[in-house]
C-alpha cells in the first residue's frame, strides 16, 4: 500500500470519526439554511402567542379591545387584581394539592405495577398489558356520567361524600393516570439490565430490596415522566373538575373557565386580567419542566441504562 493511499484512508477515517463535522453533515437530513428557517418558524409559532398574552396582560382592556399588540402604557395592575376577581389563590391551591397527589401516588404505584409486569411471568400478564393500551383509547367524555353516578351512589349507599371533595377528584385523576404511567414504566424497565438485579439477589437482597435499592434509583427518569404527565392530567382538566367540584374545591382551570364565562355580555371584557391569570396558571407547569428537563429527556427515550 502506498503512502498516498494510506494517507487518504487515514484522512477519511478522521473525517468520519464520531462527533466530527463531516459526519454531522452526512447525517443531517436538511441543509443548514432550510433547517434554520424551520426552527425560526416553529419558535415563532410558540413565542408570538405567548408574547401577545404577556403584552395584553400589562395593557388596558380598551387597548386590547382595539387590537393593540404593543401596549401604549405598561402596568402590572392586572396581576394584583386577579387574586380577588378570579379567585385564583384557592384554585391554584386546589390544583397543586390534587395534581401533586395524583403525580406522586401514580408514579409510586406505576413503578411497582410495572416491575411485576416486566420481571414476572404469570397468567393474565399479557391481558393486563393489553388492557393498559386499551384504556388509553377510552375518551374522558364517555366516562363523566358513569363516574358521577358512581360517586353519587357512594354518598347514598355508603354515607361517604365524594362529589365536591378534593380526594374525590384525586381518585378520578388517579384512575386515568395509572394506565399511562404504568405503561411508561413498563417501557422504561424493559431497558434496564437484569444482571444488576441478579447480583443484588446473590448478595441476599429480597424482591422489595431489589425494587427499592436497584430499580428505583435507576428509574428516576421514567418516574419523573410518568409523574409529570399525571400532574398535567390533573392540572389541565376542566371536564371532570367542573362536574365534581364545588366553589371551595374548584381547581385553577375551572376558576379561569368561570371567570371567562362571567365576562360574556359585558361592555368590555377584562382581557388584561384573563391574560394575566392564564400566565400565572401556566407558570407552575413551565417551572416544573425546567426543573426536571434532564430527567424528561432520559425518560422519554426509554433508555436510561444499557
mmCIF file of C-alpha atoms in Angstrom:
data_model
loop_
_atom_site.group_PDB
_atom_site.id
_atom_site.type_symbol
_atom_site.label_atom_id
_atom_site.label_comp_id
_atom_site.label_asym_id
_atom_site.label_seq_id
_atom_site.Cartn_x
_atom_site.Cartn_y
_atom_site.Cartn_z
ATOM 1 C CA UNK A 1 0.000 0.000 0.000
ATOM 2 C CA UNK A 2 1.441 3.361 -0.983
ATOM 3 C CA UNK A 3 1.896 6.267 1.361
ATOM 4 C CA UNK A 4 -0.670 8.297 -0.606
ATOM 5 C CA UNK A 5 -3.358 5.628 -0.243
ATOM 6 C CA UNK A 6 -2.601 5.254 3.448
ATOM 7 C CA UNK A 7 -2.875 8.995 3.936
ATOM 8 C CA UNK A 8 -6.180 9.120 2.051
ATOM 9 C CA UNK A 9 -7.670 6.294 4.141
ATOM 10 C CA UNK A 10 -6.383 7.891 7.347
ATOM 11 C CA UNK A 11 -7.834 11.241 6.368
ATOM 12 C CA UNK A 12 -11.180 9.645 5.512
ATOM 13 C CA UNK A 13 -11.276 7.805 8.837
ATOM 14 C CA UNK A 14 -10.509 11.003 10.707
ATOM 15 C CA UNK A 15 -13.181 12.938 8.822
ATOM 16 C CA UNK A 16 -15.849 10.363 9.800
ATOM 17 C CA UNK A 17 -14.818 9.936 13.423
ATOM 18 C CA UNK A 18 -17.754 10.219 15.903
ATOM 19 C CA UNK A 19 -18.757 13.805 16.508
ATOM 20 C CA UNK A 20 -16.757 15.189 13.592
ATOM 21 C CA UNK A 21 -18.114 17.972 11.399
ATOM 22 C CA UNK A 22 -18.026 15.726 8.313
ATOM 23 C CA UNK A 23 -20.139 13.058 9.997
ATOM 24 C CA UNK A 24 -22.600 15.707 11.228
ATOM 25 C CA UNK A 25 -23.020 16.998 7.675
ATOM 26 C CA UNK A 26 -23.600 13.489 6.327
ATOM 27 C CA UNK A 27 -26.231 12.520 8.939
ATOM 28 C CA UNK A 28 -28.107 15.830 8.719
ATOM 29 C CA UNK A 29 -31.228 15.441 6.565
ATOM 30 C CA UNK A 30 -31.844 19.109 5.730
ATOM 31 C CA UNK A 31 -29.494 21.850 4.529
ATOM 32 C CA UNK A 32 -28.347 24.310 7.154
ATOM 33 C CA UNK A 33 -30.265 27.403 5.919
ATOM 34 C CA UNK A 34 -33.505 25.420 5.493
ATOM 35 C CA UNK A 35 -33.133 23.881 8.952
ATOM 36 C CA UNK A 36 -32.577 27.341 10.471
ATOM 37 C CA UNK A 37 -35.700 28.694 8.747
ATOM 38 C CA UNK A 38 -37.812 25.797 10.025
ATOM 39 C CA UNK A 39 -36.548 26.274 13.581
ATOM 40 C CA UNK A 40 -37.242 30.013 13.457
ATOM 41 C CA UNK A 41 -40.756 29.335 12.147
ATOM 42 C CA UNK A 42 -41.516 26.770 14.870
ATOM 43 C CA UNK A 43 -40.156 29.060 17.593
ATOM 44 C CA UNK A 44 -42.287 31.912 16.245
ATOM 45 C CA UNK A 45 -45.415 29.735 16.404
ATOM 46 C CA UNK A 46 -44.805 29.215 20.108
ATOM 47 C CA UNK A 47 -43.302 32.507 21.240
ATOM 48 C CA UNK A 48 -45.501 35.024 19.380
ATOM 49 C CA UNK A 49 -48.775 33.915 21.096
ATOM 50 C CA UNK A 50 -47.012 33.868 24.472
ATOM 51 C CA UNK A 51 -45.599 37.329 23.835
ATOM 52 C CA UNK A 52 -49.048 38.611 22.885
ATOM 53 C CA UNK A 53 -50.585 37.159 26.055
ATOM 54 C CA UNK A 54 -47.929 38.846 28.197
ATOM 55 C CA UNK A 55 -48.275 42.189 26.420
ATOM 56 C CA UNK A 56 -52.058 42.005 26.746
ATOM 57 C CA UNK A 57 -51.715 41.259 30.463
ATOM 58 C CA UNK A 58 -49.844 44.540 31.019
ATOM 59 C CA UNK A 59 -52.140 46.528 28.721
ATOM 60 C CA UNK A 60 -55.503 48.140 29.392
ATOM 61 C CA UNK A 61 -58.728 46.381 28.431
ATOM 62 C CA UNK A 62 -59.582 49.122 25.949
ATOM 63 C CA UNK A 63 -56.166 48.798 24.329
ATOM 64 C CA UNK A 64 -56.568 45.052 23.913
ATOM 65 C CA UNK A 65 -60.093 45.503 22.553
ATOM 66 C CA UNK A 66 -58.730 47.981 19.989
ATOM 67 C CA UNK A 67 -56.260 45.365 18.742
ATOM 68 C CA UNK A 68 -53.055 46.862 20.152
ATOM 69 C CA UNK A 69 -50.143 44.447 20.069
ATOM 70 C CA UNK A 70 -47.721 46.777 21.856
ATOM 71 C CA UNK A 71 -49.427 48.474 24.799
ATOM 72 C CA UNK A 72 -49.284 52.250 25.000
ATOM 73 C CA UNK A 73 -48.867 52.063 28.783
ATOM 74 C CA UNK A 74 -47.353 49.207 30.772
ATOM 75 C CA UNK A 75 -48.996 48.302 34.082
ATOM 76 C CA UNK A 76 -48.818 45.251 36.350
ATOM 77 C CA UNK A 77 -52.116 46.148 37.960
ATOM 78 C CA UNK A 78 -53.886 43.159 36.393
ATOM 79 C CA UNK A 79 -51.597 40.734 38.216
ATOM 80 C CA UNK A 80 -52.766 42.165 41.513
ATOM 81 C CA UNK A 81 -56.470 42.160 40.692
ATOM 82 C CA UNK A 82 -56.709 38.506 39.621
ATOM 83 C CA UNK A 83 -56.348 37.242 43.184
ATOM 84 C CA UNK A 84 -59.669 38.817 44.148
ATOM 85 C CA UNK A 85 -61.664 38.917 40.891
ATOM 86 C CA UNK A 86 -60.757 35.459 39.555
ATOM 87 C CA UNK A 87 -60.381 33.712 42.906
ATOM 88 C CA UNK A 88 -57.106 32.320 41.659
ATOM 89 C CA UNK A 89 -55.457 31.658 45.023
ATOM 90 C CA UNK A 90 -57.990 28.992 46.035
ATOM 91 C CA UNK A 91 -57.954 27.454 42.576
ATOM 92 C CA UNK A 92 -54.158 27.232 42.464
ATOM 93 C CA UNK A 93 -54.006 25.705 45.938
ATOM 94 C CA UNK A 94 -56.570 23.047 44.988
ATOM 95 C CA UNK A 95 -54.810 22.324 41.685
ATOM 96 C CA UNK A 96 -51.423 21.921 43.354
ATOM 97 C CA UNK A 97 -52.879 19.626 46.030
ATOM 98 C CA UNK A 98 -54.908 17.402 43.708
ATOM 99 C CA UNK A 99 -52.447 17.276 40.794
ATOM 100 C CA UNK A 100 -49.474 16.838 43.150
ATOM 101 C CA UNK A 101 -51.086 13.920 44.974
ATOM 102 C CA UNK A 102 -52.045 12.349 41.655
ATOM 103 C CA UNK A 103 -48.476 12.633 40.363
ATOM 104 C CA UNK A 104 -46.819 11.185 43.490
ATOM 105 C CA UNK A 105 -49.244 8.308 44.052
ATOM 106 C CA UNK A 106 -49.457 7.452 40.343
ATOM 107 C CA UNK A 107 -45.661 7.342 39.990
ATOM 108 C CA UNK A 108 -45.258 5.200 43.115
ATOM 109 C CA UNK A 109 -47.939 2.689 42.139
ATOM 110 C CA UNK A 110 -46.924 2.556 38.485
ATOM 111 C CA UNK A 111 -43.300 1.553 39.140
ATOM 112 C CA UNK A 112 -44.374 -1.267 41.450
ATOM 113 C CA UNK A 113 -47.007 -2.468 38.979
ATOM 114 C CA UNK A 114 -44.661 -2.208 36.008
ATOM 115 C CA UNK A 115 -41.911 -4.124 37.841
ATOM 116 C CA UNK A 116 -44.265 -7.049 38.405
ATOM 117 C CA UNK A 117 -45.494 -6.997 34.804
ATOM 118 C CA UNK A 118 -41.974 -6.845 33.339
ATOM 119 C CA UNK A 119 -39.986 -9.187 35.593
ATOM 120 C CA UNK A 120 -42.510 -11.909 36.476
ATOM 121 C CA UNK A 121 -44.400 -14.428 34.341
ATOM 122 C CA UNK A 122 -47.955 -15.240 35.466
ATOM 123 C CA UNK A 123 -51.341 -15.960 33.996
ATOM 124 C CA UNK A 124 -53.089 -12.811 32.775
ATOM 125 C CA UNK A 125 -49.871 -10.824 32.338
ATOM 126 C CA UNK A 126 -50.359 -10.205 28.612
ATOM 127 C CA UNK A 127 -54.018 -9.416 29.202
ATOM 128 C CA UNK A 128 -53.039 -6.767 31.738
ATOM 129 C CA UNK A 129 -50.517 -5.226 29.342
ATOM 130 C CA UNK A 130 -53.048 -5.127 26.518
ATOM 131 C CA UNK A 131 -55.608 -3.678 28.900
ATOM 132 C CA UNK A 132 -53.280 -0.791 29.673
ATOM 133 C CA UNK A 133 -53.180 0.077 25.989
ATOM 134 C CA UNK A 134 -56.925 -0.365 25.568
ATOM 135 C CA UNK A 135 -57.689 2.007 28.433
ATOM 136 C CA UNK A 136 -55.781 4.789 26.653
ATOM 137 C CA UNK A 137 -58.363 4.768 23.863
ATOM 138 C CA UNK A 138 -61.343 5.430 26.154
ATOM 139 C CA UNK A 139 -62.311 9.146 25.853
ATOM 140 C CA UNK A 140 -62.817 11.058 29.067
ATOM 141 C CA UNK A 141 -66.165 12.467 27.934
ATOM 142 C CA UNK A 142 -67.529 8.917 27.817
ATOM 143 C CA UNK A 143 -66.677 8.378 31.494
ATOM 144 C CA UNK A 144 -68.047 11.585 33.019
ATOM 145 C CA UNK A 145 -71.582 10.343 33.607
ATOM 146 C CA UNK A 146 -70.634 6.844 34.904
ATOM 147 C CA UNK A 147 -68.065 8.305 37.301
ATOM 148 C CA UNK A 148 -70.504 10.935 38.548
ATOM 149 C CA UNK A 149 -73.255 8.357 39.094
ATOM 150 C CA UNK A 150 -70.839 6.003 40.857
ATOM 151 C CA UNK A 151 -69.615 8.680 43.254
ATOM 152 C CA UNK A 152 -73.139 9.955 43.863
ATOM 153 C CA UNK A 153 -74.267 6.424 44.708
ATOM 154 C CA UNK A 154 -71.462 6.092 47.240
ATOM 155 C CA UNK A 155 -72.911 9.029 49.144
ATOM 156 C CA UNK A 156 -76.361 7.400 49.153
ATOM 157 C CA UNK A 157 -75.421 3.815 49.999
ATOM 158 C CA UNK A 158 -72.194 4.213 51.989
ATOM 159 C CA UNK A 159 -72.689 7.636 53.504
ATOM 160 C CA UNK A 160 -69.383 8.864 52.047
ATOM 161 C CA UNK A 161 -69.426 12.246 50.374
ATOM 162 C CA UNK A 162 -67.221 12.163 47.267
ATOM 163 C CA UNK A 163 -68.673 14.786 44.939
ATOM 164 C CA UNK A 164 -67.263 18.218 45.718
ATOM 165 C CA UNK A 165 -64.185 16.993 47.601
ATOM 166 C CA UNK A 166 -60.521 17.116 46.677
ATOM 167 C CA UNK A 167 -59.918 13.448 47.329
ATOM 168 C CA UNK A 168 -62.837 12.509 45.060
ATOM 169 C CA UNK A 169 -61.219 14.439 42.232
ATOM 170 C CA UNK A 170 -57.886 12.819 43.149
ATOM 171 C CA UNK A 171 -59.373 9.321 42.793
ATOM 172 C CA UNK A 172 -60.824 10.276 39.408
ATOM 173 C CA UNK A 173 -57.498 11.547 38.071
ATOM 174 C CA UNK A 174 -55.618 8.584 39.508
ATOM 175 C CA UNK A 175 -57.924 6.222 37.632
ATOM 176 C CA UNK A 176 -56.996 7.799 34.301
ATOM 177 C CA UNK A 177 -53.330 8.470 35.121
ATOM 178 C CA UNK A 178 -52.411 4.973 36.287
ATOM 179 C CA UNK A 179 -52.680 3.153 32.907
ATOM 180 C CA UNK A 180 -50.474 5.656 31.089
ATOM 181 C CA UNK A 181 -47.942 5.926 33.940
ATOM 182 C CA UNK A 182 -47.730 2.155 34.230
ATOM 183 C CA UNK A 183 -47.146 1.728 30.505
ATOM 184 C CA UNK A 184 -44.407 4.372 30.584
ATOM 185 C CA UNK A 185 -42.670 2.492 33.386
ATOM 186 C CA UNK A 186 -43.131 -0.854 31.611
ATOM 187 C CA UNK A 187 -41.371 0.563 28.560
ATOM 188 C CA UNK A 188 -38.590 2.020 30.692
ATOM 189 C CA UNK A 189 -37.989 -1.034 32.880
ATOM 190 C CA UNK A 190 -37.618 -3.249 29.835
ATOM 191 C CA UNK A 191 -34.420 -1.342 29.040
ATOM 192 C CA UNK A 192 -32.808 -1.980 32.446
ATOM 193 C CA UNK A 193 -30.368 -4.922 32.582
ATOM 194 C CA UNK A 194 -31.379 -7.940 34.647
ATOM 195 C CA UNK A 195 -27.775 -8.579 35.708
ATOM 196 C CA UNK A 196 -27.943 -5.857 38.356
ATOM 197 C CA UNK A 197 -30.975 -7.475 39.982
ATOM 198 C CA UNK A 198 -29.380 -10.922 39.846
ATOM 199 C CA UNK A 199 -26.228 -9.582 41.513
ATOM 200 C CA UNK A 200 -28.332 -7.985 44.256
ATOM 201 C CA UNK A 201 -30.182 -11.258 44.882
ATOM 202 C CA UNK A 202 -26.878 -13.117 45.128
ATOM 203 C CA UNK A 203 -25.914 -10.642 47.852
ATOM 204 C CA UNK A 204 -29.096 -11.569 49.721
ATOM 205 C CA UNK A 205 -31.481 -8.794 48.691
ATOM 206 C CA UNK A 206 -35.211 -9.571 48.706
ATOM 207 C CA UNK A 207 -37.652 -8.621 45.966
ATOM 208 C CA UNK A 208 -38.602 -5.456 47.834
ATOM 209 C CA UNK A 209 -34.939 -4.687 48.422
ATOM 210 C CA UNK A 210 -34.171 -5.058 44.714
ATOM 211 C CA UNK A 211 -37.054 -2.749 43.851
ATOM 212 C CA UNK A 212 -36.061 -0.084 46.381
ATOM 213 C CA UNK A 213 -32.259 -0.235 46.126
ATOM 214 C CA UNK A 214 -31.704 -1.125 42.462
ATOM 215 C CA UNK A 215 -34.771 -0.412 40.320
ATOM 216 C CA UNK A 216 -35.917 2.799 41.997
ATOM 217 C CA UNK A 217 -32.607 4.735 41.714
ATOM 218 C CA UNK A 218 -32.157 3.683 38.080
ATOM 219 C CA UNK A 219 -35.742 4.539 37.121
ATOM 220 C CA UNK A 220 -35.838 8.201 38.129
ATOM 221 C CA UNK A 221 -36.178 9.482 34.529
ATOM 222 C CA UNK A 222 -39.147 7.213 33.871
ATOM 223 C CA UNK A 223 -40.688 8.044 37.243
ATOM 224 C CA UNK A 224 -40.383 11.769 36.534
ATOM 225 C CA UNK A 225 -42.015 11.379 33.112
ATOM 226 C CA UNK A 226 -44.944 9.372 34.467
ATOM 227 C CA UNK A 227 -45.355 11.760 37.405
ATOM 228 C CA UNK A 228 -45.295 14.894 35.251
ATOM 229 C CA UNK A 229 -47.842 13.520 32.799
ATOM 230 C CA UNK A 230 -50.092 12.583 35.715
ATOM 231 C CA UNK A 231 -49.612 16.082 37.133
ATOM 232 C CA UNK A 232 -50.572 17.640 33.799
ATOM 233 C CA UNK A 233 -53.684 15.477 33.650
ATOM 234 C CA UNK A 234 -54.923 16.941 36.914
ATOM 235 C CA UNK A 235 -53.671 20.462 36.213
ATOM 236 C CA UNK A 236 -55.231 20.926 32.765
ATOM 237 C CA UNK A 237 -58.500 19.062 33.257
ATOM 238 C CA UNK A 238 -61.687 21.108 33.092
ATOM 239 C CA UNK A 239 -64.301 18.455 32.279
ATOM 240 C CA UNK A 240 -64.213 16.380 35.466
ATOM 241 C CA UNK A 241 -63.231 19.304 37.688
ATOM 242 C CA UNK A 242 -66.234 21.370 36.588
ATOM 243 C CA UNK A 243 -68.641 18.492 37.286
ATOM 244 C CA UNK A 244 -67.192 17.109 40.519
ATOM 245 C CA UNK A 245 -66.162 20.213 42.443
ATOM 246 C CA UNK A 246 -67.778 22.980 44.434
ATOM 247 C CA UNK A 247 -66.701 26.644 44.555
ATOM 248 C CA UNK A 248 -64.439 25.960 47.529
ATOM 249 C CA UNK A 249 -62.819 22.916 45.886
ATOM 250 C CA UNK A 250 -62.637 24.040 42.238
ATOM 251 C CA UNK A 251 -59.275 23.997 40.507
ATOM 252 C CA UNK A 252 -57.479 26.819 38.713
ATOM 253 C CA UNK A 253 -58.679 25.624 35.300
ATOM 254 C CA UNK A 254 -62.307 25.797 36.443
ATOM 255 C CA UNK A 255 -61.722 29.211 38.011
ATOM 256 C CA UNK A 256 -60.446 30.505 34.669
ATOM 257 C CA UNK A 257 -63.425 28.999 32.866
ATOM 258 C CA UNK A 258 -65.914 30.539 35.287
ATOM 259 C CA UNK A 259 -64.176 33.918 35.095
ATOM 260 C CA UNK A 260 -64.157 33.850 31.292
ATOM 261 C CA UNK A 261 -67.849 32.908 31.151
ATOM 262 C CA UNK A 262 -68.767 35.711 33.554
ATOM 263 C CA UNK A 263 -67.261 38.280 31.165
ATOM 264 C CA UNK A 264 -69.622 37.388 28.321
ATOM 265 C CA UNK A 265 -72.239 40.018 27.614
ATOM 266 C CA UNK A 266 -70.386 42.805 29.406
ATOM 267 C CA UNK A 267 -69.358 46.138 27.927
ATOM 268 C CA UNK A 268 -65.632 45.373 27.704
ATOM 269 C CA UNK A 269 -64.321 42.002 28.952
ATOM 270 C CA UNK A 270 -61.436 42.121 31.392
ATOM 271 C CA UNK A 271 -58.899 40.976 28.821
ATOM 272 C CA UNK A 272 -55.888 42.024 30.867
ATOM 273 C CA UNK A 273 -56.902 40.032 33.927
ATOM 274 C CA UNK A 274 -57.780 36.998 31.816
ATOM 275 C CA UNK A 275 -54.351 37.037 30.177
ATOM 276 C CA UNK A 276 -52.578 37.606 33.485
ATOM 277 C CA UNK A 277 -54.458 34.733 35.123
ATOM 278 C CA UNK A 278 -53.603 32.464 32.197
ATOM 279 C CA UNK A 279 -49.885 33.200 32.542
ATOM 280 C CA UNK A 280 -49.956 32.647 36.296
ATOM 281 C CA UNK A 281 -51.669 29.268 35.816
ATOM 282 C CA UNK A 282 -49.156 28.245 33.153
ATOM 283 C CA UNK A 283 -46.096 29.263 35.198
ATOM 284 C CA UNK A 284 -46.010 26.206 37.551
ATOM 285 C CA UNK A 285 -46.002 23.788 34.611
ATOM 286 C CA UNK A 286 -43.181 25.668 32.868
ATOM 287 C CA UNK A 287 -41.142 25.730 36.077
ATOM 288 C CA UNK A 288 -41.753 22.010 36.529
ATOM 289 C CA UNK A 289 -40.435 21.269 33.039
ATOM 290 C CA UNK A 290 -37.359 23.425 33.586
ATOM 291 C CA UNK A 291 -36.524 21.690 36.871
ATOM 292 C CA UNK A 292 -36.938 18.126 35.575
ATOM 293 C CA UNK A 293 -35.805 18.679 31.995
ATOM 294 C CA UNK A 294 -32.750 16.436 32.389
ATOM 295 C CA UNK A 295 -34.862 13.537 33.645
ATOM 296 C CA UNK A 296 -37.520 14.074 30.984
ATOM 297 C CA UNK A 297 -35.034 13.585 28.152
ATOM 298 C CA UNK A 298 -33.802 10.291 29.593
ATOM 299 C CA UNK A 299 -37.282 9.059 30.449
ATOM 300 C CA UNK A 300 -38.831 9.780 27.067
ATOM 301 C CA UNK A 301 -36.030 7.946 25.256
ATOM 302 C CA UNK A 302 -36.801 4.929 27.491
ATOM 303 C CA UNK A 303 -33.176 4.001 27.816
ATOM 304 C CA UNK A 304 -31.564 5.318 30.955
ATOM 305 C CA UNK A 305 -29.186 2.365 31.428
ATOM 306 C CA UNK A 306 -27.988 -0.088 28.825
#
